[in-house]
XYZ file of C-alpha atoms in Angstrom:
248
model
C -12.666 -10.997 6.667
C -10.559 -14.178 4.856
C -7.086 -13.020 4.085
C -3.749 -14.093 4.834
C -2.931 -13.164 8.516
C 0.746 -12.869 7.972
C 0.044 -9.735 5.534
C -2.859 -8.468 6.798
C -4.237 -4.906 5.199
C -5.342 -2.833 8.557
C -7.557 -0.432 7.118
C -8.200 3.153 8.532
C -10.949 4.282 8.159
C -11.062 8.187 7.320
C -14.940 9.037 6.236
C -18.400 7.483 7.145
C -21.580 8.671 5.118
C -25.305 6.932 4.854
C -25.741 3.516 3.116
C -22.717 1.753 3.889
C -20.598 4.807 1.873
C -17.200 5.043 3.679
C -13.432 5.938 2.626
C -10.802 3.526 3.448
C -7.118 4.021 3.571
C -4.160 1.279 3.923
C -2.116 2.781 6.873
C 1.560 0.853 5.404
C 0.970 3.483 2.599
C 3.586 6.408 4.218
C 4.793 7.819 0.756
C 3.479 11.337 0.136
C 3.602 11.013 -3.384
C 1.649 8.723 -6.045
C 2.815 8.727 -9.958
C 0.193 7.679 -12.784
C 1.834 7.409 -16.146
C -0.596 8.013 -19.087
C -0.718 9.020 -22.798
C -0.700 12.816 -23.165
C -3.736 12.919 -24.924
C -5.486 11.342 -21.540
C -4.157 13.669 -19.738
C -4.855 16.754 -20.910
C -8.119 14.934 -20.716
C -8.066 15.379 -17.105
C -7.386 19.141 -17.310
C -9.886 20.003 -19.563
C -12.792 17.972 -17.633
C -11.598 18.181 -13.716
C -12.198 14.676 -13.806
C -10.382 11.585 -12.208
C -11.732 8.514 -14.170
C -11.796 4.893 -12.483
C -12.039 1.931 -14.461
C -13.525 -1.387 -14.558
C -11.599 -3.428 -13.473
C -13.436 -6.402 -15.181
C -12.126 -4.333 -18.374
C -8.482 -4.096 -17.717
C -6.383 -5.837 -20.584
C -3.852 -7.405 -18.793
C -5.099 -11.626 -18.387
C -3.713 -11.747 -15.139
C -6.229 -8.911 -13.871
C -8.953 -10.582 -15.744
C -8.223 -13.777 -14.020
C -7.940 -12.501 -10.494
C -11.741 -10.543 -10.980
C -13.497 -13.152 -12.791
C -12.332 -15.462 -9.600
C -13.292 -13.014 -7.082
C -16.440 -11.516 -8.554
C -17.859 -13.662 -11.264
C -19.032 -16.937 -8.641
C -21.567 -17.165 -6.372
C -20.316 -15.638 -2.901
C -19.990 -12.350 -0.508
C -19.117 -10.809 -3.848
C -21.404 -11.503 -5.965
C -22.654 -8.255 -7.549
C -20.214 -6.085 -6.705
C -18.810 -3.909 -9.459
C -14.868 -2.879 -8.998
C -13.590 -0.212 -10.452
C -9.661 1.591 -9.960
C -7.004 3.284 -10.956
C -3.281 2.433 -10.639
C -0.558 4.572 -9.588
C 2.951 4.039 -8.176
C 5.541 5.007 -5.641
C 8.290 4.679 -7.924
C 9.472 7.573 -9.315
C 13.347 6.877 -10.470
C 13.554 3.890 -12.707
C 14.101 4.538 -16.539
C 11.903 0.884 -17.547
C 8.643 2.639 -16.309
C 8.675 4.577 -19.387
C 9.364 2.032 -21.642
C 7.126 -0.258 -20.149
C 4.132 2.551 -20.584
C 5.011 3.818 -24.064
C 5.790 1.152 -26.495
C 2.755 -0.499 -28.218
C 0.740 -0.181 -31.444
C -2.404 1.455 -29.559
C 0.029 4.868 -28.106
C -1.015 7.912 -30.425
C 0.727 10.475 -28.033
C 3.749 10.425 -25.857
C 3.733 9.033 -22.553
C 3.212 11.659 -19.648
C 3.842 10.791 -15.980
C 1.431 12.912 -13.501
C 2.276 13.137 -9.475
C -0.291 13.751 -6.864
C -0.186 13.455 -3.173
C -1.839 10.522 -1.544
C -3.553 12.675 0.879
C -5.426 14.655 -2.282
C -6.586 11.411 -3.552
C -8.204 10.549 -0.654
C -9.612 13.849 -0.460
C -10.871 13.181 -3.793
C -12.648 10.356 -2.208
C -14.422 11.500 0.444
C -16.129 13.939 -2.044
C -17.505 10.937 -4.108
C -19.334 8.982 -1.519
C -20.960 12.424 -0.881
C -22.648 11.964 -4.252
C -22.568 8.042 -4.888
C -23.673 5.282 -3.189
C -20.244 3.308 -2.741
C -16.734 2.758 -1.059
C -13.592 4.020 -2.136
C -9.784 2.426 -0.700
C -6.281 3.539 -1.169
C -3.858 1.109 -0.696
C -0.817 -0.812 -1.717
C -0.800 -3.817 -3.343
C 0.925 -6.885 -2.133
C 3.071 -9.859 -3.764
C 2.185 -13.293 -3.268
C 2.882 -16.809 -4.381
C 1.216 -17.897 -6.979
C -0.538 -20.632 -4.689
C -1.059 -18.099 -1.924
C -3.463 -16.082 -4.579
C -5.280 -19.475 -5.317
C -5.703 -20.206 -1.738
C -6.802 -16.799 -1.423
C -9.416 -16.318 -4.063
C -10.826 -19.906 -2.905
C -11.280 -18.665 0.700
C -13.659 -15.537 -0.626
C -16.480 -17.721 -1.096
C -16.882 -18.769 2.428
C -16.102 -15.324 3.991
C -17.934 -13.654 6.053
C -20.924 -10.756 4.265
C -19.764 -8.558 7.078
C -17.328 -5.407 5.905
C -17.654 -7.482 2.173
C -16.453 -4.115 0.619
C -13.261 -4.235 2.450
C -12.262 -7.891 1.758
C -13.099 -6.969 -2.086
C -10.565 -4.281 -1.815
C -7.948 -6.469 0.273
C -8.154 -9.157 -2.916
C -7.881 -6.281 -5.277
C -4.802 -5.270 -3.355
C -3.154 -8.761 -4.286
C -0.373 -10.027 -7.153
C 1.916 -12.265 -8.248
C 5.381 -12.003 -7.191
C 6.521 -11.201 -10.652
C 4.954 -7.830 -10.559
C 6.755 -6.730 -7.243
C 8.838 -4.439 -8.957
C 5.847 -2.089 -9.777
C 5.434 -0.861 -6.329
C 1.289 -0.300 -7.046
C -0.856 1.664 -5.313
C -4.585 1.479 -6.044
C -7.332 3.532 -5.664
C -10.372 1.514 -5.753
C -13.928 1.894 -5.878
C -16.745 -0.922 -5.475
C -20.533 -0.047 -5.402
C -23.276 -2.636 -6.834
C -24.926 -0.385 -9.766
C -24.794 -1.960 -12.956
C -21.110 -2.025 -14.896
C -20.229 1.294 -16.819
C -17.792 2.575 -18.586
C -15.867 4.468 -15.710
C -16.140 6.230 -12.432
C -15.525 9.514 -12.686
C -14.509 11.580 -9.506
C -14.783 15.620 -9.695
C -11.564 17.140 -8.733
C -9.595 20.570 -9.277
C -6.914 19.214 -11.694
C -4.589 21.975 -10.990
C -4.412 21.608 -7.360
C -4.592 17.901 -7.374
C -1.491 17.233 -10.146
C 1.358 18.851 -8.742
C 3.153 17.499 -11.731
C 3.716 16.776 -14.880
C 6.604 15.036 -16.728
C 7.429 13.956 -19.995
C 9.019 10.566 -21.555
C 12.345 10.928 -21.969
C 11.492 8.589 -25.312
C 10.298 11.221 -27.388
C 11.338 14.191 -30.153
C 12.362 17.282 -28.971
C 9.256 18.886 -31.134
C 6.511 16.853 -29.016
C 8.276 17.726 -25.547
C 7.764 21.533 -26.793
C 4.435 20.816 -27.369
C 3.608 19.477 -24.715
C 5.058 21.872 -22.315
C 3.238 24.626 -24.194
C -0.153 23.442 -23.832
C 0.664 22.456 -20.001
C 1.272 25.957 -19.474
C -2.583 27.169 -20.033
C -2.967 24.614 -17.201
C -0.850 26.277 -14.577
C 0.800 22.912 -13.175
C 5.089 22.770 -13.679
C 5.709 20.575 -16.728
C 9.048 19.033 -16.663
C 10.934 16.770 -19.453
C 12.781 13.504 -18.169
C 16.414 14.178 -17.906
C 16.989 9.879 -17.488
C 18.686 9.444 -20.106
C 20.823 12.701 -20.041
C 24.831 11.684 -19.711
C 25.961 12.865 -16.453
C 27.449 16.520 -15.734
């Protein structure tokens, strides 16, 4: 596996199945809780459908992510033919700027909420997925590197071994530029060789998978009250962020 040996990811096998299916976890991920910010309309859909969506990395809007994905998967080499999907989370729970970055933009139709789940629950959900789908799942922390290092890593993939190729792909997808270090990002990744589709869905029991919903402080009292009311039917604690309230 071709990676920068000063910062390797020593993946821990969680479960292995037939046809090379596996679930792997980054042992450096030690914090128990993970957080994900998304529009309320999408969070509500998770509870209504009991499914967690992993979106195709090739279609992520961030131009850096597209550039990195193209460099890894869209040229001859051991990663050719693989389709990567992912869901982005964070270990950061107390930073107000996260609400602003996630919540403002012309495409936002509903307020932002933050869902919280346990890393162990995410691993267990991935274990259920490999029982019904051919592919591999990885849960790991993003590592932040200088741009020259990233370019060197992307170039070296073409010469990499064909053994443990999904592990190499996941390792590469857990690299970003140093400018993004503040994100403290964690990713749940899925790799398979099926034709590209609009997402990979993991069946979950949403009311136990999600332990808490928190509403952005940048919303109106009416919107906050409406979301709390709707959440009552799902039986999951729902709070409004108090990060902008004056000290008592």
